[in-house]
mmCIF file of C-alpha atoms in Angstrom:
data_model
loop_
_atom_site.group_PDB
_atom_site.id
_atom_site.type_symbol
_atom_site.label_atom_id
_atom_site.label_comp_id
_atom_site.label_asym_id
_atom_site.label_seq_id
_atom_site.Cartn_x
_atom_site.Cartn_y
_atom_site.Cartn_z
ATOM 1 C CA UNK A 1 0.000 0.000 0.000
ATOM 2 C CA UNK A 2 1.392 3.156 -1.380
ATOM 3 C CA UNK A 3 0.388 7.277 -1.153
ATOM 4 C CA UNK A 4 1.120 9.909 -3.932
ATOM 5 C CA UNK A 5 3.109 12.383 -2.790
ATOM 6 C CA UNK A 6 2.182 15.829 -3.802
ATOM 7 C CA UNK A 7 3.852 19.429 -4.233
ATOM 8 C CA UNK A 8 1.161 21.242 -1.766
ATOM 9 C CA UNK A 9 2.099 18.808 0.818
ATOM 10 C CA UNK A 10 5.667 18.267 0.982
ATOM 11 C CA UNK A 11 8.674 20.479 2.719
ATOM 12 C CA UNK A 12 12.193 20.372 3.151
ATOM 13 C CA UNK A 13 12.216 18.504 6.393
ATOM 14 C CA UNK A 14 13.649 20.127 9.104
ATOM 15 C CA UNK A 15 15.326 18.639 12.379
ATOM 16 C CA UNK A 16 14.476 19.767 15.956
ATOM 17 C CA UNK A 17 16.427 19.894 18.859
ATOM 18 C CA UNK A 18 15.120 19.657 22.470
ATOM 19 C CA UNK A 19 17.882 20.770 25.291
ATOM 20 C CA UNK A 20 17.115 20.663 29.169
ATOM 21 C CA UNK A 21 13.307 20.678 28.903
ATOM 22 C CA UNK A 22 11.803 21.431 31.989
ATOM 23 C CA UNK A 23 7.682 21.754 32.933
ATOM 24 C CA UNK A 24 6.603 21.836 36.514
ATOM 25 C CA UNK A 25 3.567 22.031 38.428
ATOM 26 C CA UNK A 26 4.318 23.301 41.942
ATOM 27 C CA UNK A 27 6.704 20.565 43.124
ATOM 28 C CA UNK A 28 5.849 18.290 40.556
ATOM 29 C CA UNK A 29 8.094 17.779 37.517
ATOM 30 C CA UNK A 30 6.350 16.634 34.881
ATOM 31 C CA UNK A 31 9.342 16.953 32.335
ATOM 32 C CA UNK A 32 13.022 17.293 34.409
ATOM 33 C CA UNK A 33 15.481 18.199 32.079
ATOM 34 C CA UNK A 34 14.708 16.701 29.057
ATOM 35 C CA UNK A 35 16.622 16.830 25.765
ATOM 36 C CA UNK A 36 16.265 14.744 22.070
ATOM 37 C CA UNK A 37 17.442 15.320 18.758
ATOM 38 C CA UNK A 38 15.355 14.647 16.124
ATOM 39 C CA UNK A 39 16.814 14.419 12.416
ATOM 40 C CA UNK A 40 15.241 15.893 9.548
ATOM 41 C CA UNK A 41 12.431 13.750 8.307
ATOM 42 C CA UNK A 42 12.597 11.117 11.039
ATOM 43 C CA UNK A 43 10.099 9.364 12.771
ATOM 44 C CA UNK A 44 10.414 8.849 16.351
ATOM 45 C CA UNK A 45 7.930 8.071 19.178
ATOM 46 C CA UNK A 46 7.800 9.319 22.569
ATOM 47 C CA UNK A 47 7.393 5.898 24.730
ATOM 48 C CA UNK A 48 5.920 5.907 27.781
ATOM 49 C CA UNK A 49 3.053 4.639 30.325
ATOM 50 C CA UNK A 50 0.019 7.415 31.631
ATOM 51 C CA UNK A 51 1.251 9.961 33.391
ATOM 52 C CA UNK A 52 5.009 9.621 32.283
ATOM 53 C CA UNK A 53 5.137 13.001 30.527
ATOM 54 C CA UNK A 54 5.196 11.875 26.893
ATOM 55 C CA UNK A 55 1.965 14.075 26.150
ATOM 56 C CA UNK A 56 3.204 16.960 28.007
ATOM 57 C CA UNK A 57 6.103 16.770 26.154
ATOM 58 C CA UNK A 58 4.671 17.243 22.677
ATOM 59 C CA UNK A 59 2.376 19.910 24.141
ATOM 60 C CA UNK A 60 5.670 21.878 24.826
ATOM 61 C CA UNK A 61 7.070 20.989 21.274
ATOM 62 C CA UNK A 62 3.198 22.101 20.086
ATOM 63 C CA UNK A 63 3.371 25.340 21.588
ATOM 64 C CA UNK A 64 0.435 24.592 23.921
ATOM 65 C CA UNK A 65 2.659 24.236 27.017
ATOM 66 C CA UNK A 66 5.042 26.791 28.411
ATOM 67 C CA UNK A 67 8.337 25.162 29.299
ATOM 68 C CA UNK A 68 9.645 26.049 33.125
ATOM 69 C CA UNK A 69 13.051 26.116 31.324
ATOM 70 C CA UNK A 70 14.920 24.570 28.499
ATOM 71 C CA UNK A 71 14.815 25.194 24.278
ATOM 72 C CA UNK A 72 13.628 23.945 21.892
ATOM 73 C CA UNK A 73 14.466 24.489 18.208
ATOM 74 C CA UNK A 74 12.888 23.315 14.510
ATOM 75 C CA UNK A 75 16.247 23.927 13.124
ATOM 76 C CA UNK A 76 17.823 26.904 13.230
ATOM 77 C CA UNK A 77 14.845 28.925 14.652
ATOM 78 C CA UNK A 78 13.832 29.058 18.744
ATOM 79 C CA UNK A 79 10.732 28.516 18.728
ATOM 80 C CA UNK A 80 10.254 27.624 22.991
ATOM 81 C CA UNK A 81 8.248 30.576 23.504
ATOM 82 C CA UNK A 82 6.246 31.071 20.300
ATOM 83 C CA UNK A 83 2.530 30.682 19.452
ATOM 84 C CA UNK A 84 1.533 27.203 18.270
ATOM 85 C CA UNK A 85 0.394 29.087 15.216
ATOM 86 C CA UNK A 86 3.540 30.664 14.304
ATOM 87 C CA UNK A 87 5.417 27.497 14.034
ATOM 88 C CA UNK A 88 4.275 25.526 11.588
ATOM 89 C CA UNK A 89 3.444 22.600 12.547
ATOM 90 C CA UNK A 90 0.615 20.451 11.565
ATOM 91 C CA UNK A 91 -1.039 17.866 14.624
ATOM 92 C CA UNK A 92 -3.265 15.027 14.851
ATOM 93 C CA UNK A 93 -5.190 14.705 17.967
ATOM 94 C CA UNK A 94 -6.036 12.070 20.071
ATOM 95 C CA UNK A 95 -9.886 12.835 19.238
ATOM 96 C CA UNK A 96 -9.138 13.976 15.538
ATOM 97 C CA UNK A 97 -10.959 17.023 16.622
ATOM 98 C CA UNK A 98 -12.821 17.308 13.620
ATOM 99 C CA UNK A 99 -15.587 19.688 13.299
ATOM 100 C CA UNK A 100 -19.591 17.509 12.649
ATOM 101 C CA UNK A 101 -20.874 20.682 10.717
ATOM 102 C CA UNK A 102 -18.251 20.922 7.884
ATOM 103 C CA UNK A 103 -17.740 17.960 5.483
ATOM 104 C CA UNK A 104 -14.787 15.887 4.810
ATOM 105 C CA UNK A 105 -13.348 18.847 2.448
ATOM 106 C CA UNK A 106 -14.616 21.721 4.737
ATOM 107 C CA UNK A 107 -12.105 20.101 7.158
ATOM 108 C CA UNK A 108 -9.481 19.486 5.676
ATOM 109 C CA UNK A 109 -9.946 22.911 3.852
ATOM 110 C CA UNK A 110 -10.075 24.687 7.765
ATOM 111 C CA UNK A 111 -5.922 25.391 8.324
ATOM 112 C CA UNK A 112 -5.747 26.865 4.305
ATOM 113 C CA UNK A 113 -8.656 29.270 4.941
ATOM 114 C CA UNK A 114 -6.989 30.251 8.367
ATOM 115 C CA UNK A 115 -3.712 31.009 6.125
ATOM 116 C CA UNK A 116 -5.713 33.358 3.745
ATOM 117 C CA UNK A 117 -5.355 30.533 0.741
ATOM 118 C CA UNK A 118 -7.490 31.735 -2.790
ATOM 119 C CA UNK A 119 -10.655 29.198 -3.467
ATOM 120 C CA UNK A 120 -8.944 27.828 -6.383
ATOM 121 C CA UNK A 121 -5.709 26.719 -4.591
ATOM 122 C CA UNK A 122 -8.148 25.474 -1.280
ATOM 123 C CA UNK A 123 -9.857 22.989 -3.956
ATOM 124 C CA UNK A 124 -6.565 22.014 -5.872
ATOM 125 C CA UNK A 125 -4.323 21.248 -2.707
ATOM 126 C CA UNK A 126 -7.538 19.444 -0.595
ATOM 127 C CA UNK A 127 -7.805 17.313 -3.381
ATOM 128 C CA UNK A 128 -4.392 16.205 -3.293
ATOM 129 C CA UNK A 129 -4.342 16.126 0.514
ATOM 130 C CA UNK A 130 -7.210 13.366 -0.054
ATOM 131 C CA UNK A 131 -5.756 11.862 -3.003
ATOM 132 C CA UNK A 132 -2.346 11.401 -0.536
ATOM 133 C CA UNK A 133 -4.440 9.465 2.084
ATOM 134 C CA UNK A 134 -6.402 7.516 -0.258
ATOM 135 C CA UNK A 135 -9.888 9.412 0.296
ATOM 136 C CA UNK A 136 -10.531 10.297 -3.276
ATOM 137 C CA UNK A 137 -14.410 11.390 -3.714
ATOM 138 C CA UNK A 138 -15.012 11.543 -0.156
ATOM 139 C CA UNK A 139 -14.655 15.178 0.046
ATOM 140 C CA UNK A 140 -18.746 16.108 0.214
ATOM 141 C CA UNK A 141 -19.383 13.264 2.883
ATOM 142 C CA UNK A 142 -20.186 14.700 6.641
ATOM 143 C CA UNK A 143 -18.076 13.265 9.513
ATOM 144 C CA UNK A 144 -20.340 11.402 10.983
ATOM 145 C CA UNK A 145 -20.426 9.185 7.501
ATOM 146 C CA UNK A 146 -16.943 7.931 8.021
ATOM 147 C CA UNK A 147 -16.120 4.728 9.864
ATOM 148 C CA UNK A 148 -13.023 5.275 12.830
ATOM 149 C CA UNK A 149 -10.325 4.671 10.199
ATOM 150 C CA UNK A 150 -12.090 7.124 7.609
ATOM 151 C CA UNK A 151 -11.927 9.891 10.310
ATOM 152 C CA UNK A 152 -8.067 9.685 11.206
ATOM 153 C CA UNK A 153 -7.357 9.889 7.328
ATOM 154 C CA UNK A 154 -9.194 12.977 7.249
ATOM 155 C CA UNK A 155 -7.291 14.620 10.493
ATOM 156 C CA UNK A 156 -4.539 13.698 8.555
ATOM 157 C CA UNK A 157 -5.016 15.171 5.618
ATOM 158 C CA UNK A 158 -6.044 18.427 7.660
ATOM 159 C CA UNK A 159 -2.589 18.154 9.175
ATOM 160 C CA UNK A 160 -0.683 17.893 6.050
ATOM 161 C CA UNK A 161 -2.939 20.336 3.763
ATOM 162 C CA UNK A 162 -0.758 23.273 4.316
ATOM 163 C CA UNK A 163 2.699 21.884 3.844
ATOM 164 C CA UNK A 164 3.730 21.749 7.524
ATOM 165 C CA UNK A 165 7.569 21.891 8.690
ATOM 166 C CA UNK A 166 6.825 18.968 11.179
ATOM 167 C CA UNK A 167 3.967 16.653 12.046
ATOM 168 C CA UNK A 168 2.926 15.799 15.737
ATOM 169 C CA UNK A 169 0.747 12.979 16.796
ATOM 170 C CA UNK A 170 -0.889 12.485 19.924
ATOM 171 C CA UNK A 171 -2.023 8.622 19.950
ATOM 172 C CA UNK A 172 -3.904 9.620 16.797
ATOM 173 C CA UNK A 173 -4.655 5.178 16.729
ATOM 174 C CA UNK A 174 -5.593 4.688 19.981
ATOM 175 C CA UNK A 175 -9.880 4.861 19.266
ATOM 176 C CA UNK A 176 -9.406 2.225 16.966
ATOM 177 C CA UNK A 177 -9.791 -1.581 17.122
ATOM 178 C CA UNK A 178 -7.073 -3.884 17.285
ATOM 179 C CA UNK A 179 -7.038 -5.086 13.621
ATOM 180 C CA UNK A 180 -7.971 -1.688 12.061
ATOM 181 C CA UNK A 181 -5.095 -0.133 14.580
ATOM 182 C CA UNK A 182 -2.849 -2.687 13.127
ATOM 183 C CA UNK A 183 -3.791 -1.271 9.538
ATOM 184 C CA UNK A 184 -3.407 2.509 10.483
ATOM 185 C CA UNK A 185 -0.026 1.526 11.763
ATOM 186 C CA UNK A 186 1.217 0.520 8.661
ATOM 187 C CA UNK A 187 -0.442 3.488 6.363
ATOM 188 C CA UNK A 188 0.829 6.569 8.944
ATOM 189 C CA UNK A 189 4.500 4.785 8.102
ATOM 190 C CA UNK A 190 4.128 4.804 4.581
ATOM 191 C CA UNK A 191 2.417 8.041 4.498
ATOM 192 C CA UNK A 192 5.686 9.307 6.285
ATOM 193 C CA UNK A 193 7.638 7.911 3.983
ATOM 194 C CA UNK A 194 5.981 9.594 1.350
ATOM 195 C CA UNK A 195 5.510 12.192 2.413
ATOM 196 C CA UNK A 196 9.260 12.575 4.251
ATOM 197 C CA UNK A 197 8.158 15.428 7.261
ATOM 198 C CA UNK A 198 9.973 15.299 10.336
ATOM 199 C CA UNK A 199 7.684 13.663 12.395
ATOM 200 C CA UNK A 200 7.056 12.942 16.633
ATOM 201 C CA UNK A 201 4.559 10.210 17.105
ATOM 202 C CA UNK A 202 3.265 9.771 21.265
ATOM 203 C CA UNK A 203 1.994 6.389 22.280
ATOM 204 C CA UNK A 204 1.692 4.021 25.159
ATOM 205 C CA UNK A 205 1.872 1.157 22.963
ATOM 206 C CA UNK A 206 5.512 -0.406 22.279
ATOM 207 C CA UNK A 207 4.206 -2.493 19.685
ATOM 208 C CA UNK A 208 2.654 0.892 17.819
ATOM 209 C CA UNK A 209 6.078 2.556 18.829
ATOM 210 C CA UNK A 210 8.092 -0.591 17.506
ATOM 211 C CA UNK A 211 5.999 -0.598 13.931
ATOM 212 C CA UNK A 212 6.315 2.575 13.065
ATOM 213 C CA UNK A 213 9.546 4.650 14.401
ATOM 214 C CA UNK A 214 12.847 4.778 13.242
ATOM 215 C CA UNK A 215 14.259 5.438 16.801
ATOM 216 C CA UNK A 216 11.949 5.761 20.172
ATOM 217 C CA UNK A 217 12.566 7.687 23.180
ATOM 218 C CA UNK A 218 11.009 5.953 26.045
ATOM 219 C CA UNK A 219 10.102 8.148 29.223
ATOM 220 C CA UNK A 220 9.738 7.231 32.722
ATOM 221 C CA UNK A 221 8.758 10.433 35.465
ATOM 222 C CA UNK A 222 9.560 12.796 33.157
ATOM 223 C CA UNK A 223 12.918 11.421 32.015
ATOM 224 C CA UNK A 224 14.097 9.557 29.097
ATOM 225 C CA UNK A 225 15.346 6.447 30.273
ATOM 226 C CA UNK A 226 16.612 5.243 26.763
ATOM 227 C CA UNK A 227 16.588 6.113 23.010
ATOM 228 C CA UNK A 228 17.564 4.609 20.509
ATOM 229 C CA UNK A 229 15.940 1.910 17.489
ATOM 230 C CA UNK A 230 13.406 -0.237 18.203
ATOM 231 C CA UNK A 231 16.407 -2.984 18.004
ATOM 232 C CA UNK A 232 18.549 -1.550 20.799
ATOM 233 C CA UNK A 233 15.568 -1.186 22.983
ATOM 234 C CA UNK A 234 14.377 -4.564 22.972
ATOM 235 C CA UNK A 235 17.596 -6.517 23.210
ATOM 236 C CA UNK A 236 19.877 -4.182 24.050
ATOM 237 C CA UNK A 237 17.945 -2.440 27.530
ATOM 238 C CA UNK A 238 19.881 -0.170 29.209
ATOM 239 C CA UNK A 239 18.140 -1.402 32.404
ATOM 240 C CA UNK A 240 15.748 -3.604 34.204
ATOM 241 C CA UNK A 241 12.655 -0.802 33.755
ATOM 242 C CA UNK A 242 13.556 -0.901 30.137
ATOM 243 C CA UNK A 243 13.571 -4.856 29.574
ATOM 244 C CA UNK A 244 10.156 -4.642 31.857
ATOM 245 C CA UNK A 245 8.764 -1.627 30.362
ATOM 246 C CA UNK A 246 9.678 -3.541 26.314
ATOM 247 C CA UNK A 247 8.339 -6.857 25.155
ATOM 248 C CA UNK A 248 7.716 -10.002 27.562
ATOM 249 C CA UNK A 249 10.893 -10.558 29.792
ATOM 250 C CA UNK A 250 11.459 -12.478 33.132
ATOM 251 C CA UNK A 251 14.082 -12.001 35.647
ATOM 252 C CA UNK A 252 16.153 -14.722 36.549
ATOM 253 C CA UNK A 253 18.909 -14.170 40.402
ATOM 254 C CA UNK A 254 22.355 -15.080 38.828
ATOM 255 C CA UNK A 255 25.301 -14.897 41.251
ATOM 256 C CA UNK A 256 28.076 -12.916 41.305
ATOM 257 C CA UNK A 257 31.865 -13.534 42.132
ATOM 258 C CA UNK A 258 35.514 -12.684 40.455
ATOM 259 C CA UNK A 259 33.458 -10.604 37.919
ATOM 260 C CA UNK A 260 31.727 -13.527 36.642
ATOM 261 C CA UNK A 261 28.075 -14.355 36.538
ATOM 262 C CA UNK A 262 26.816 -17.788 37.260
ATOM 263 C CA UNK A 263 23.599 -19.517 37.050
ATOM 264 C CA UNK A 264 23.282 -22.639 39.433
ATOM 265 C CA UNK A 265 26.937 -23.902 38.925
ATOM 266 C CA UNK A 266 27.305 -22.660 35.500
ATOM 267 C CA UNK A 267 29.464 -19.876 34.275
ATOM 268 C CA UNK A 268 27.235 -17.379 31.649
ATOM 269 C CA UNK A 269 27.946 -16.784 28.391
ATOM 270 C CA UNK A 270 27.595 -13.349 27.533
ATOM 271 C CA UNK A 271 26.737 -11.399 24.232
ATOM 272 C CA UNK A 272 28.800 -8.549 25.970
ATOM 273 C CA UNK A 273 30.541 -7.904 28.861
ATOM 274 C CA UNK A 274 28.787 -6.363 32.155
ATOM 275 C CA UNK A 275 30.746 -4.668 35.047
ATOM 276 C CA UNK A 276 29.004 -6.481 38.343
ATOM 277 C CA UNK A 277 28.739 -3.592 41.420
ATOM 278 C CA UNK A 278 26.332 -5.057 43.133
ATOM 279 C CA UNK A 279 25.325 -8.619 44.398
ATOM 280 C CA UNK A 280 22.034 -8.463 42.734
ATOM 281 C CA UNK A 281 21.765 -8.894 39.380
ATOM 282 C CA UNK A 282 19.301 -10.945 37.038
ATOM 283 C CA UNK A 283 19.210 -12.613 33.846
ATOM 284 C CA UNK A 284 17.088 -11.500 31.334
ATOM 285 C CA UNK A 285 15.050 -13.683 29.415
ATOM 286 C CA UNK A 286 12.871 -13.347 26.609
ATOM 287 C CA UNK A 287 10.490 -16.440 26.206
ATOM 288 C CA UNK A 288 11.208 -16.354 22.196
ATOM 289 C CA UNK A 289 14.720 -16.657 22.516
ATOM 290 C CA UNK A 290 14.728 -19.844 24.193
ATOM 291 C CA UNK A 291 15.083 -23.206 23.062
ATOM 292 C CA UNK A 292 13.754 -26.231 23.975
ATOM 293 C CA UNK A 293 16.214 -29.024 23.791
ATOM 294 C CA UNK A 294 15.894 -32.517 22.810
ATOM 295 C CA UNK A 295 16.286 -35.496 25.006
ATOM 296 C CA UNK A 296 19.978 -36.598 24.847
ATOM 297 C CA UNK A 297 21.146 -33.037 22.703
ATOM 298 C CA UNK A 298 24.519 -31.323 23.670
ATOM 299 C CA UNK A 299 25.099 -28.500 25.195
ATOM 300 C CA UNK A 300 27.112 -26.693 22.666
ATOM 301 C CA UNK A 301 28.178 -23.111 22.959
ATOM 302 C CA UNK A 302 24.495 -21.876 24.412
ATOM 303 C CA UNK A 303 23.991 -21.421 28.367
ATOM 304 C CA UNK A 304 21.632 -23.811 29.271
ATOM 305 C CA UNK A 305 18.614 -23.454 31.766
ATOM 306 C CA UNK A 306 16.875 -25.893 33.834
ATOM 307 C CA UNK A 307 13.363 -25.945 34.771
ATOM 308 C CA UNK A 308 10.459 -28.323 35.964
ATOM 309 C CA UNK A 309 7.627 -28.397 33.315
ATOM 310 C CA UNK A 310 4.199 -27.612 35.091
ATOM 311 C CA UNK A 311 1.206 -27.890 32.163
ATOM 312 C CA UNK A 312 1.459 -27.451 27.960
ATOM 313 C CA UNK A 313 -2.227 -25.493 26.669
ATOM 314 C CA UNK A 314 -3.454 -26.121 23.125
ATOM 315 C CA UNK A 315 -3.590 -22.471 21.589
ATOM 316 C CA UNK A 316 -4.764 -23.063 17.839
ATOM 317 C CA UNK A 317 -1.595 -21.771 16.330
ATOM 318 C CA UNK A 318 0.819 -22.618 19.065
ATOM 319 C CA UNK A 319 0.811 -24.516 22.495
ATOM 320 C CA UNK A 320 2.029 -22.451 25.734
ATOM 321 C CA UNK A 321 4.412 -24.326 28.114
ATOM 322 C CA UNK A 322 4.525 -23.456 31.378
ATOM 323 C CA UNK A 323 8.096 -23.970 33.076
ATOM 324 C CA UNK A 324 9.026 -23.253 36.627
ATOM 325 C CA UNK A 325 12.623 -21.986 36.690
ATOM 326 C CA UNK A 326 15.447 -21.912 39.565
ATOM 327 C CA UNK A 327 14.959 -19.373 42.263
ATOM 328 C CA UNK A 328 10.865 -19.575 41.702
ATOM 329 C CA UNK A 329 10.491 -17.939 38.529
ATOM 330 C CA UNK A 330 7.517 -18.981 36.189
ATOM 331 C CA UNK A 331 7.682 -18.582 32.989
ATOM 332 C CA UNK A 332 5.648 -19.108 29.855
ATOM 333 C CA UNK A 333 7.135 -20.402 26.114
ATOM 334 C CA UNK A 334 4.962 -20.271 23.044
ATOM 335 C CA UNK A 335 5.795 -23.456 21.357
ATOM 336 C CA UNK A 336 5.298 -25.167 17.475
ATOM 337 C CA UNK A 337 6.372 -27.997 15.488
ATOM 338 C CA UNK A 338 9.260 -30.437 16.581
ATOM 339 C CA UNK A 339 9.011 -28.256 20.419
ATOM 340 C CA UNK A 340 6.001 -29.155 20.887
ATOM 341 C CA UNK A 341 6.867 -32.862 20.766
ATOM 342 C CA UNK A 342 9.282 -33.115 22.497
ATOM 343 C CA UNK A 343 7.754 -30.845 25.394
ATOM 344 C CA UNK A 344 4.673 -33.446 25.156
ATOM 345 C CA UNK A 345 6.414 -36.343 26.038
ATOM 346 C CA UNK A 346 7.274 -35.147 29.090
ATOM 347 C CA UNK A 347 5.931 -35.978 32.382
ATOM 348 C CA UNK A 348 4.283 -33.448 34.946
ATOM 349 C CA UNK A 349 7.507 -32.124 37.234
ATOM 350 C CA UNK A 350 9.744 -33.401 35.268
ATOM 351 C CA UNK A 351 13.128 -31.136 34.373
ATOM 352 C CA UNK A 352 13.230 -29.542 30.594
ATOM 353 C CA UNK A 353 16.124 -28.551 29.217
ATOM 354 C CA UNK A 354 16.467 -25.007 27.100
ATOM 355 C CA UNK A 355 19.300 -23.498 25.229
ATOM 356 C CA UNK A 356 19.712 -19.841 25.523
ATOM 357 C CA UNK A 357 22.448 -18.018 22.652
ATOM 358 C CA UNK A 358 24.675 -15.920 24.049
ATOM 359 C CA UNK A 359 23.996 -13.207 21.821
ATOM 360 C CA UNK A 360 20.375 -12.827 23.505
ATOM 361 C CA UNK A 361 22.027 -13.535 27.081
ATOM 362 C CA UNK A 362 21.999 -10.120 29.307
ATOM 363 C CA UNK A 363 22.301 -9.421 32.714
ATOM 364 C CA UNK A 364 21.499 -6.207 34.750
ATOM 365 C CA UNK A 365 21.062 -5.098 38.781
#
């Protein structure tokens, strides 16, 4: 699924530069000294759970908030301090925030006839706008005509219209059901692609976050906690609220002497070397990178864990095996094919073996 890019719609993409953003309520800091670089025509999402200060955030980058202190910058101009409407900037709202008495074209007309845009152009570049979202002949339909989907096109289109310097989305997806959601996910990245605008993206949702962005910032109190790809973030966390915060992880108690970590009476192999300060540190495991071994396979190169099977549940397209672990740690591996068999013809308590690569074996306090 491709869009058309168009003249009226596309910009030189500019980058923006956040340094030391600060926003606090009384004694509360809902943003402590945040800064993030943004390259010209990326795509990266601000992570986090409610109340983290991802929305806050854009609101500051929107103009809507007043920063307690910090910059920010869409290139080379400060913009911290200005009017959302004198920087350019075109943004999708959670609610769309459409208007039920204008049409599909009335709407995404609205920000050209704000600008003082001639009739002529209004219909030429709305056209396009719809064209680039693939709403062609829906311009005369009223709001309340369009399914979910329909509607975030539109806001879209309404945010693009006027050739914007950088696009801002505040969980634009988050009304819509899980398969349409999906769908949407998939269109806003090609539409960026298309389209090539420097764009911020605010979620909740680290699958939405891992679909679409080139890099993600994920926030925790007001602070980034890590940026980088959607790569380095899942198997590469910088720390335990990362590895918790991304994907399905358990914690497994290693122990620590001479500056190597053990589990049980093994040694670990490690993808990369850890410096051990503290006594307690954990494995990190991610139920899809582990193995189940066959009766009588060696142990190769891969560290190997231990457990005592507990119960296997027939999913349709997979099985789930449930696997108690050393140290009292359940965990849960989505099995198929040969697995499965050989998981099946064990006995209830008895000890199955899986094979863990060292590449996808980290440990943090």
């Amino acid at each position: 699924m491709t869009f058309g890019s168009s003249a009226a719609t596309r910009r030189q993409a500019i980058p923006i530069a956040i340094e030391g953003l600060t926003k606090t309520y009384g004694r509360v800091h809902a943003l402590d000294s945040v800064s993030l670089s943004v390259g010209a025509g990326e795509f990266v999402s601000i992570l986090g759970a409610s109340g983290s200060g991802k929305t806050t955030l854009l609101m500051a980058i929107a103009g809507f908030t007043r920063p307690s202190s910090g910059s920010i910058r869409f290139g080379a101009r400060h913009v911290t301090l200005l009017e959302p409407h004198k920087r350019n900037i075109g943004m999708v709202f959670q609610s769309y925030a459409l208007f039920p008495n204008m049409t599909v074209a009335g709407n995404v007309a609205y920000p050209l006839r704000l600008r003082g845009v001639g009739r002529s152009e209004i219909a030429e570049r709305v056209a396009k706008a719809l064209q680039t979202v693939r709403l062609e002949g829906f311009g005369d339909r009223a709001i309340d005509q369009l399914s979910g989907g329909q509607r975030q096109r539109v806001a879209l289109a309404r945010a693009i219209v006027f050739g914007p310097d950088i696009l801002l989305m505040d969980e634009p997806l988050s009304a819509l059901d899980k398969k349409l959601r999906e769908q949407m996910q998939i269109e806003v990245r090609h539409l960026h692609r298309e389209l090539g605008l420097t764009t911020i993206f605010v979620t909740h949702d680290q699958h939405e976050a891992f679909t679409m962005s080139d890099r993600i910032a994920l926030i925790d109190k007001g602070r980034f906690v890590q940026i980088g790809s959607p790569t380095e973030l899942y198997n590469a966390p910088a720390s335990r609220f990362v590895a918790d915060f991304v994907g399905q992880s358990y914690f497994v108690p290693v122990s620590v002497a001479s500056g190597t970590a053990s589990l049980g009476n093994r040694p670990l192999r490690l993808a990369r070397a850890a410096a051990y300060s503290v006594a307690d540190q954990f494995l990190v495991l991610r139920p899809e990178h582990l193995r189940v071994m066959s009766p009588g396979e060696s142990e190769g190169d891969d560290n190997i864990l231990a457990g005592r099977f507990k119960e296997l549940i027939f999913q349709g397209e997979s099985y789930l095996a449930f696997v108690d672990l050393p140290g009292g740690v359940p965990i849960a591996l989505r099995l198929s094919g040969h697995q499965v068999e050989a998981v099946r013809a064990l006995d209830i308590g008895s000890t199955l073996r899986m094979a863990l690569s060292p590449e996808y074996s980290l440990v943090l306090p």
